[in-house]
Structures are given as structure tokens and as C-alpha cells.
Tab-separated table of C-alpha atoms in Angstrom:
chain	number	residue	atom	x	y	z
A	72	GLN	CA	-2.455	-17.927	-22.394
A	73	VAL	CA	-2.983	-14.424	-20.979
A	74	ARG	CA	-5.857	-12.007	-21.655
A	75	LEU	CA	-5.551	-8.080	-21.437
A	76	VAL	CA	-8.483	-5.733	-21.279
A	77	GLU	CA	-7.630	-1.945	-21.320
A	78	SER	CA	-9.973	0.691	-20.155
A	79	GLY	CA	-10.002	4.218	-18.961
A	80	GLY	CA	-9.245	5.895	-22.383
A	81	GLY	CA	-11.149	8.821	-23.680
A	82	LEU	CA	-11.036	12.534	-24.506
A	83	VAL	CA	-9.132	14.815	-22.478
A	84	GLN	CA	-8.127	18.695	-22.912
A	85	ALA	CA	-4.249	19.336	-22.800
A	86	GLY	CA	-3.037	19.692	-19.136
A	87	GLY	CA	-5.807	17.158	-17.656
A	88	SER	CA	-5.133	13.594	-16.417
A	89	LEU	CA	-6.370	10.048	-16.869
A	90	ARG	CA	-5.724	6.672	-15.521
A	91	LEU	CA	-5.877	3.559	-17.733
A	92	SER	CA	-6.203	0.351	-16.160
A	93	CYS	CA	-5.363	-2.985	-17.865
A	94	ALA	CA	-6.963	-6.137	-16.500
A	95	ALA	CA	-5.126	-9.667	-16.735
A	96	SER	CA	-7.197	-12.925	-16.904
A	97	GLY	CA	-5.776	-16.371	-17.581
A	98	ALA	CA	-2.077	-17.393	-16.638
A	99	THR	CA	-0.719	-14.635	-14.986
A	100	TYR	CA	0.727	-16.527	-12.678
A	101	ASN	CA	3.482	-17.019	-14.954
A	102	MET	CA	3.740	-13.277	-15.861
A	103	TYR	CA	7.325	-11.901	-15.781
A	104	ALA	CA	6.375	-8.378	-16.634
A	105	MET	CA	3.836	-6.282	-18.034
A	106	ALA	CA	4.092	-3.065	-20.122
A	107	TRP	CA	2.151	-0.062	-21.799
A	108	PHE	CA	3.124	1.037	-25.256
A	109	ARG	CA	1.410	3.550	-27.580
A	110	GLN	CA	1.019	4.036	-31.091
A	111	ALA	CA	-0.266	7.289	-32.592
A	112	SER	CA	-1.924	7.112	-36.345
A	113	GLY	CA	0.730	6.538	-39.043
A	114	LYS	CA	3.552	6.493	-36.626
A	115	GLU	CA	5.112	3.011	-35.081
A	116	ARG	CA	3.999	1.451	-31.719
A	117	GLU	CA	6.656	3.082	-28.901
A	118	PHE	CA	7.486	1.765	-25.544
A	119	VAL	CA	5.870	4.261	-22.645
A	120	GLY	CA	7.062	1.731	-19.645
A	121	ALA	CA	6.993	-1.450	-17.813
A	122	THR	CA	6.982	-2.907	-14.429
A	123	GLY	CA	7.928	-6.574	-12.986
A	124	TRP	CA	4.728	-8.345	-12.103
A	125	SER	CA	5.985	-9.502	-8.890
A	126	GLY	CA	7.084	-6.101	-7.824
A	127	GLY	CA	10.924	-4.213	-7.494
A	128	ILE	CA	11.378	-2.743	-10.995
A	129	THR	CA	9.552	-0.302	-12.766
A	130	THR	CA	11.241	1.627	-15.947
A	131	TYR	CA	9.941	4.181	-18.280
A	132	VAL	CA	10.956	6.002	-21.483
A	133	ASP	CA	12.821	9.066	-20.605
A	134	SER	CA	10.641	11.610	-22.290
A	135	LEU	CA	7.320	10.416	-20.340
A	136	LYS	CA	8.705	9.573	-16.695
A	137	ASP	CA	8.118	12.845	-15.140
A	138	ARG	CA	4.395	12.733	-16.300
A	139	PHE	CA	3.309	8.931	-16.357
A	140	THR	CA	3.165	6.470	-13.374
A	141	ILE	CA	2.701	2.892	-13.557
A	142	SER	CA	1.435	0.944	-10.601
A	143	ARG	CA	-0.124	-2.681	-10.459
A	144	ASP	CA	-2.598	-4.460	-7.759
A	145	LYS	CA	-1.409	-8.251	-7.565
A	146	ALA	CA	-4.833	-8.815	-6.153
A	147	LYS	CA	-6.688	-7.554	-8.571
A	148	ASN	CA	-4.281	-8.931	-11.751
A	149	THR	CA	-4.537	-4.847	-12.842
A	150	MET	CA	-1.892	-2.374	-14.102
A	151	TYR	CA	-2.450	1.057	-14.589
A	152	LEU	CA	-1.134	3.840	-16.083
A	153	GLN	CA	-1.447	7.174	-14.458
A	154	MET	CA	-1.262	9.963	-17.221
A	155	ASN	CA	-1.231	13.719	-15.971
A	156	SER	CA	-0.232	17.112	-17.459
A	157	LEU	CA	-1.458	15.572	-20.798
A	158	LYS	CA	-0.110	17.113	-23.880
A	159	PRO	CA	-1.760	16.825	-27.369
A	160	GLU	CA	1.108	14.786	-28.672
A	161	ASP	CA	0.298	12.116	-25.854
A	162	THR	CA	-3.004	11.264	-28.572
A	163	ALA	CA	-2.721	7.648	-29.305
A	164	VAL	CA	-4.032	4.327	-28.995
A	165	TYR	CA	-2.279	2.663	-25.665
A	166	TYR	CA	-1.933	-0.688	-25.052
A	167	CYS	CA	-1.159	-3.235	-22.581
A	168	ALA	CA	1.345	-6.315	-23.037
A	169	ALA	CA	2.805	-9.289	-21.134
A	170	ASP	CA	5.916	-10.575	-21.183
A	171	MET	CA	6.041	-14.426	-19.716
A	172	VAL	CA	9.499	-14.764	-20.347
A	173	HIS	CA	11.384	-14.812	-16.796
A	174	ARG	CA	15.249	-13.528	-17.389
A	175	PRO	CA	17.272	-10.729	-15.680
A	176	PRO	CA	16.818	-6.911	-15.740
A	177	PRO	CA	16.473	-4.866	-17.030
A	178	LEU	CA	12.824	-5.111	-18.226
A	179	ARG	CA	12.583	-5.463	-22.197
A	180	VAL	CA	11.318	-2.758	-24.193
A	181	GLY	CA	10.763	-3.815	-27.587
A	182	ALA	CA	7.238	-4.496	-28.882
A	183	LEU	CA	8.613	-7.899	-30.105
A	184	ASP	CA	9.714	-9.009	-26.599
A	185	TYR	CA	6.165	-9.206	-25.302
A	186	ASP	CA	3.976	-11.985	-25.796
A	187	PHE	CA	0.362	-10.839	-25.380
A	188	TRP	CA	-1.285	-7.970	-26.420
A	189	GLY	CA	-4.640	-6.045	-25.304
A	190	GLN	CA	-7.173	-4.397	-27.861
A	191	GLY	CA	-5.825	-0.849	-26.773
A	192	THR	CA	-7.854	2.148	-25.703
A	193	GLN	CA	-7.977	5.557	-27.312
A	194	VAL	CA	-6.365	8.724	-25.353
A	195	THR	CA	-7.228	12.022	-27.496
A	196	VAL	CA	-5.934	15.090	-25.692
A	197	SER	CA	-7.302	18.571	-27.491
A	198	SER	CA	-5.421	21.860	-27.555
């Protein structure tokens, strides 16, 4: 079992930045990858990006890779999402997730491939 807790969301003006954190606890030694997803009101949950927990691989959805950056600190069992040049369309609940299945690359981008989820943190970007 892995427990994930997101933090860092809030209200920001368009053009601003936020850094989200996802703190993991429990069986983190067995995590293969962690990911960020987001879900806007009335829309389906969408993949933002993912990183291999042991390092080496990070992937993003093409539309966000120029503004969003994922990093992780294994010593703190924490993953981060740095979001720059925020736009109103980035408004959503942001979730982190953990993939426990060790398999060859690429990292998975489907929500169903992830085994554990955090409760989400709201990001609101005002125009």
C-alpha cells in the first residue's frame, strides 16, 4: 500500500507559477513510477506527466511539456510539479498517482494503469 498526499494548490493569476508536491508513504520502495493527472470540472481526468521513481525517465503530455516540469526527491519520498506561465485552462484538480508494476518503458499515461491515488489539490488560474 502507498499513501499519496498532494499539496501546493491554490489561486494564482494567469502567467503565474505554482509548485505542487506529492508526498508518498508506505511501500514506496516498490513504486515503479509516479504521475500527475488533472481533472477540470465536467471533463475526464487527463495525463500531465510521469517520472520513473528510480530515475532516468520523465514524460509529459506534449501540450504541457514547455511549461510544466516534474521532479522528485527520493530521500523525501516526494514528487513535484512545477507549473509556469499558468493559463485559465490549467484550472483543475491535480492528482498524483503511483504505478507499482515494474515493466519496460515507456511510462504509462492511462489512469487505469496507476494503482494508488492522492486526494487531489485544486489549482485555480484567474484571468
